[in-house]
Tab-separated table of C-alpha atoms in Angstrom:
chain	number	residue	atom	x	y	z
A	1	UNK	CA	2.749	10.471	-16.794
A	2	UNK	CA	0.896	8.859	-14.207
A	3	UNK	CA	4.261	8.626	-11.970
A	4	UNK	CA	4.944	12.443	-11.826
A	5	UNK	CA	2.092	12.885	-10.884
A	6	UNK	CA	2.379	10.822	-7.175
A	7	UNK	CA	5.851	11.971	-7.107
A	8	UNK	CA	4.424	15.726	-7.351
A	9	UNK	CA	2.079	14.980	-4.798
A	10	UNK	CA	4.470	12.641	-2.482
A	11	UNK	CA	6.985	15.856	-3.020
A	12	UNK	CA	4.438	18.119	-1.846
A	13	UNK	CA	3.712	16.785	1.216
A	14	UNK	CA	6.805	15.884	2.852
A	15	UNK	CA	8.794	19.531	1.062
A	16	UNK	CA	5.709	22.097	1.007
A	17	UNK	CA	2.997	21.394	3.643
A	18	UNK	CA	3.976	23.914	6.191
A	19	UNK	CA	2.233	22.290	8.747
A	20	UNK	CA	4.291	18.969	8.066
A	21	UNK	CA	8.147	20.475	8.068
A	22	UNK	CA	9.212	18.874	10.964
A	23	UNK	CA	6.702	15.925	10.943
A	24	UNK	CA	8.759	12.708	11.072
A	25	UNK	CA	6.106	9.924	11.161
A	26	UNK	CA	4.180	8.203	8.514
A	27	UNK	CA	1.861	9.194	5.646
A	28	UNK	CA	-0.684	7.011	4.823
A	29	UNK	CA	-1.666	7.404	0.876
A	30	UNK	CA	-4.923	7.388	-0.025
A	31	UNK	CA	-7.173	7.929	-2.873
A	32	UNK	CA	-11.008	9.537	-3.412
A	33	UNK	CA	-12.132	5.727	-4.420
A	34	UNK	CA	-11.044	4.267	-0.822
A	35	UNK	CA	-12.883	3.133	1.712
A	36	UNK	CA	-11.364	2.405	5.143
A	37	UNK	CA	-12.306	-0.068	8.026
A	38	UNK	CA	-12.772	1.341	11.160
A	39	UNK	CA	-10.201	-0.162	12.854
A	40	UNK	CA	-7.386	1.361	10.054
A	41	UNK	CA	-5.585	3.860	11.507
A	42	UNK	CA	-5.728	1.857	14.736
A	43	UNK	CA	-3.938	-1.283	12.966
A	44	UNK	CA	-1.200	1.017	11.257
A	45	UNK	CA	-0.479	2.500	14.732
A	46	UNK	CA	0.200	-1.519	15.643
A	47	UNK	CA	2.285	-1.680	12.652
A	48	UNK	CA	4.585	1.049	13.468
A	49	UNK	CA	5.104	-0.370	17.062
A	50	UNK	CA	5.457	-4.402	15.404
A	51	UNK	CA	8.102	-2.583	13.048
A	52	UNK	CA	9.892	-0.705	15.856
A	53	UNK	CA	10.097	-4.413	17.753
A	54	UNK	CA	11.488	-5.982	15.032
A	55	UNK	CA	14.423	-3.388	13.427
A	56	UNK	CA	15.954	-6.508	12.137
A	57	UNK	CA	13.362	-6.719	9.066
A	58	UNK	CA	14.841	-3.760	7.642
A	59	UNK	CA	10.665	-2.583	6.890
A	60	UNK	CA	10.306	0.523	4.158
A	61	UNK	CA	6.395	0.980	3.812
A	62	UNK	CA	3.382	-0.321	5.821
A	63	UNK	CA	0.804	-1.917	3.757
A	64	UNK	CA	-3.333	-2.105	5.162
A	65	UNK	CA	-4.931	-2.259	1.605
A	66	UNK	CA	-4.634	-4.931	-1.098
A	67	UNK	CA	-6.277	-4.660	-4.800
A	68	UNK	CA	-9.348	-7.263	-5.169
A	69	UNK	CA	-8.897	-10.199	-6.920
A	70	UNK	CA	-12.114	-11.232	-7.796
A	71	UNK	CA	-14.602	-8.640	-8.845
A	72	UNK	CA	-17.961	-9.764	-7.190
A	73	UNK	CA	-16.677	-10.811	-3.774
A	74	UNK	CA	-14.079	-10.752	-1.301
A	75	UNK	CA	-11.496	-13.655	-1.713
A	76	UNK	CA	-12.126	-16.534	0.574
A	77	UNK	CA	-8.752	-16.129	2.020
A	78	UNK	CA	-9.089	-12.723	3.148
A	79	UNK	CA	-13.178	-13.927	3.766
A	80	UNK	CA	-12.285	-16.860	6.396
A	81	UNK	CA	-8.772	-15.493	7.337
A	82	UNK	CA	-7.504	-13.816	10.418
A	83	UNK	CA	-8.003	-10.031	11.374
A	84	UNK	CA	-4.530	-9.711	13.404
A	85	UNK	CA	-1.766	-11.211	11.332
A	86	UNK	CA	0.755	-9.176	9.100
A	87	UNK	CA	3.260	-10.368	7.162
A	88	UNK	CA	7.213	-9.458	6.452
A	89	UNK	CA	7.927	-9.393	2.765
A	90	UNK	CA	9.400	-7.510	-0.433
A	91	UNK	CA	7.265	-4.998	-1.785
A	92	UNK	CA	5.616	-6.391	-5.141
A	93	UNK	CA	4.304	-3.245	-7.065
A	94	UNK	CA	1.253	-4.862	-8.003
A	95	UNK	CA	0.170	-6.257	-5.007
A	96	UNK	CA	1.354	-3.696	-2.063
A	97	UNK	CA	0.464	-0.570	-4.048
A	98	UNK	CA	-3.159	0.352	-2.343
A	99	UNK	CA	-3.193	1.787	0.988
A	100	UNK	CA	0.409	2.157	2.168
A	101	UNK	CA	2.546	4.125	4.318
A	102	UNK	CA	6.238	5.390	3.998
A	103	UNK	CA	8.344	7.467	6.250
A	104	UNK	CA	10.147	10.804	5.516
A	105	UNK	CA	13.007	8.797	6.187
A	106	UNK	CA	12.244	6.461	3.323
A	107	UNK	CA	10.921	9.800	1.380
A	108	UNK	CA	14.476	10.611	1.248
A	109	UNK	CA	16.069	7.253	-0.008
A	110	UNK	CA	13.247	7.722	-3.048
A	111	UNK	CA	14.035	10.972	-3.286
A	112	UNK	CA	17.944	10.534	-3.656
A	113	UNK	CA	16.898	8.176	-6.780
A	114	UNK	CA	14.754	11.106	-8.900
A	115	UNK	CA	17.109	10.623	-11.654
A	116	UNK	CA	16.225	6.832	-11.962
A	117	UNK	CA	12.319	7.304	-11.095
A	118	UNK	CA	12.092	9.726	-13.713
A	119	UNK	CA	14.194	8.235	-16.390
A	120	UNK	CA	12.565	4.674	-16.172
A	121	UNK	CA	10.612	3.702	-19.144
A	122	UNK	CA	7.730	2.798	-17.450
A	123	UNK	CA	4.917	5.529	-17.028
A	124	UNK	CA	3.773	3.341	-13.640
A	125	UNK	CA	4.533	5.042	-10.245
A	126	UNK	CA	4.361	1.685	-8.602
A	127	UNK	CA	7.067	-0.452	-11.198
A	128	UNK	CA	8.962	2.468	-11.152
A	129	UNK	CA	9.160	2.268	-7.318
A	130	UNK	CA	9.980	-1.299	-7.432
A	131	UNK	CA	12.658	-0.679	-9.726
A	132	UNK	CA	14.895	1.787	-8.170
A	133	UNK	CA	14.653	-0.123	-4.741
A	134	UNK	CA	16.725	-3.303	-6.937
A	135	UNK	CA	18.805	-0.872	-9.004
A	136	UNK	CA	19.205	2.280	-7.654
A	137	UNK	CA	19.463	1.607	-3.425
A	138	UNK	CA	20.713	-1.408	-4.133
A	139	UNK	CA	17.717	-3.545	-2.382
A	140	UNK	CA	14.354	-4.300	-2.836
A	141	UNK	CA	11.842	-2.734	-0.471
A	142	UNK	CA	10.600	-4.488	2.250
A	143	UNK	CA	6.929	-4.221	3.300
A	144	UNK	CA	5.115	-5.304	6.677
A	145	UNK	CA	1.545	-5.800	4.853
A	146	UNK	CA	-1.788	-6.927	6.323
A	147	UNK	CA	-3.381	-10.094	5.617
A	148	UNK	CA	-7.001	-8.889	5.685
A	149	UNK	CA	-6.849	-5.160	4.612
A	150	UNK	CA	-8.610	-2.225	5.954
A	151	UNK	CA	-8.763	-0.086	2.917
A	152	UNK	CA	-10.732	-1.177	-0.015
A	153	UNK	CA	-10.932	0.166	-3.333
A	154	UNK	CA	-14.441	1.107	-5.140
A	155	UNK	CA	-13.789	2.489	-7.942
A	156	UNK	CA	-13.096	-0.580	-10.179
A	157	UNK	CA	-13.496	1.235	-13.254
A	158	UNK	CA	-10.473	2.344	-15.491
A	159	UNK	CA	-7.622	1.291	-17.525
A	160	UNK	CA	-7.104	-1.941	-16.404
A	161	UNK	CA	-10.460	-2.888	-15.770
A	162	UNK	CA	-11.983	-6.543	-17.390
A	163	UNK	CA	-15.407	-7.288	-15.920
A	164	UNK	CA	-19.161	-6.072	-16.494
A	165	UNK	CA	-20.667	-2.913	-15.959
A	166	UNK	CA	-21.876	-4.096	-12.900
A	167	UNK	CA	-19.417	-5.065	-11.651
A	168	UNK	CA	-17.832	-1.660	-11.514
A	169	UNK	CA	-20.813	-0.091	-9.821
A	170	UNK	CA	-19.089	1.522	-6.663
A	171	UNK	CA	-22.343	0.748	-4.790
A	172	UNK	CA	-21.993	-2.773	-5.507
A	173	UNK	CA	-18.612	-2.851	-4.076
A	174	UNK	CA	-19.296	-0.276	-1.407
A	175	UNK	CA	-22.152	-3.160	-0.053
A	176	UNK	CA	-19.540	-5.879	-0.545
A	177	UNK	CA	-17.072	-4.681	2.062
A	178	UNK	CA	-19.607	-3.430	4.600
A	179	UNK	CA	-20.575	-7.055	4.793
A	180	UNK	CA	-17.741	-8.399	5.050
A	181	UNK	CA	-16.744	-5.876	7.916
A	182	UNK	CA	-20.033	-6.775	9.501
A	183	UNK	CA	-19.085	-10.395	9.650
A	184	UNK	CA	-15.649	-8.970	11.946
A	185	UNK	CA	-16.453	-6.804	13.491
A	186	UNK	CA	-15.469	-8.927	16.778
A	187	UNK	CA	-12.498	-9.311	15.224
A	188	UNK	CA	-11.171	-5.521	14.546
A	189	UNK	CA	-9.203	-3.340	16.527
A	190	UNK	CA	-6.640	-6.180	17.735
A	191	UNK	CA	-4.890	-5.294	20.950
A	192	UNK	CA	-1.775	-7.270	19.587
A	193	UNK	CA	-0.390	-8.824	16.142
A	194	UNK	CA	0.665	-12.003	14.833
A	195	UNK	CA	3.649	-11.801	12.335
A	196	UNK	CA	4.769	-14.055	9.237
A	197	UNK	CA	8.224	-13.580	7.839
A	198	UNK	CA	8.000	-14.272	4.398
A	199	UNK	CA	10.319	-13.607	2.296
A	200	UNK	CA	10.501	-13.524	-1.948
A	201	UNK	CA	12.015	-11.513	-4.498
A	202	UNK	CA	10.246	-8.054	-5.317
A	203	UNK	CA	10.264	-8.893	-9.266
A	204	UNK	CA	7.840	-11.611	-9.670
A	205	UNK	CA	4.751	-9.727	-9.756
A	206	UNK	CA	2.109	-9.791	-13.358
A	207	UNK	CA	2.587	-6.248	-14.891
A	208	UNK	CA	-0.952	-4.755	-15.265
């Protein structure tokens, strides 16, 4: 299943990369249909220090990516929105699954629910996830996420795909997001950012 799979590979990196044993920061996941914004890796690192300042949130994962809604262009409130806000929420498995980070710390609370993860009838990495953090930790996950993402997926083909052929050209999508990072680019790399507290229940999400 599909879930073994990222556990395998979530497993591997955090238990058998040498070159990682004693690494104790974050691991940003990423796939070979991803493309990130320039300013990525520099948001996260303002991520890590907005989660450090703000302990009381109780954040899990770190969230720069989101899944497109609409296949032909960027959604107009991620078009027309701010570059430098982030927002405090519960992790909802269909929206928060693209381009996040987790801890070795929070490796370890997965980790000490394998029994659950593996056991859940679902064959979905990211419902599984969602479901241990309500029934196994005893809490849903809590995610500081990006309003306008910096990692965009290309690759719109596959199982749950529903539009045209063309619409699942990679190229087509590939354009898409290089024009809508050339309309901010004075916008990227924020030297500070602007956080919502918004808080909702991690099980109201549209299973895919």
């Amino acid at each position: 299943a599909p879930k073994h799979h990222w556990w395998w590979k979530i497993s591997f990196v955090f238990e058998h990369v040498r070159a990682l044993k004693s690494f104790n920061g974050w691991v940003l996941l990423l796939e070979e249909d991803h493309m990130l914004a320039p300013d990525a890796l520099h948001l996260l690192g303002k991520m890590k220090e907005l989660r450090k300042a703000n302990n009381h949130l109780n954040i899990d994962f770190l969230n720069i990516g989101q899944q497109r809604v609409k296949v032909r262009n960027i959604p107009q409130a991620i078009a027309e929105g701010p570059m430098d806000v982030v927002t405090a929420t519960s992790w909802i498995s269909s929206k928060h699954n693209m381009g996040f980070a987790l801890s070795r710390e929070v490796w370890n609370e997965i980790k000490a629910c394998s029994k659950e993860f593996c056991t859940y009838d679902d064959y979905n990495w990211d419902w599984t996830l969602q479901f241990i953090g309500s029934k196994c930790r005893g809490r849903s996950w809590q995610v500081l996420s990006a309003s306008a993402p910096r990692v965009f997926h290309f690759g719109m083909c596959g199982v749950h795909f529903h539009g045209s052929a063309v619409s699942c050209d990679p190229q087509v999508a590939t354009k898409e997001y290089r024009e809508f990072l050339k309309g901010k680019l004075s916008s990227l790399f924020p030297s500070s950012l602007r956080l919502v507290e918004l808080r909702r229940k991690g099980n109201a999400a549209k299973r895919n």
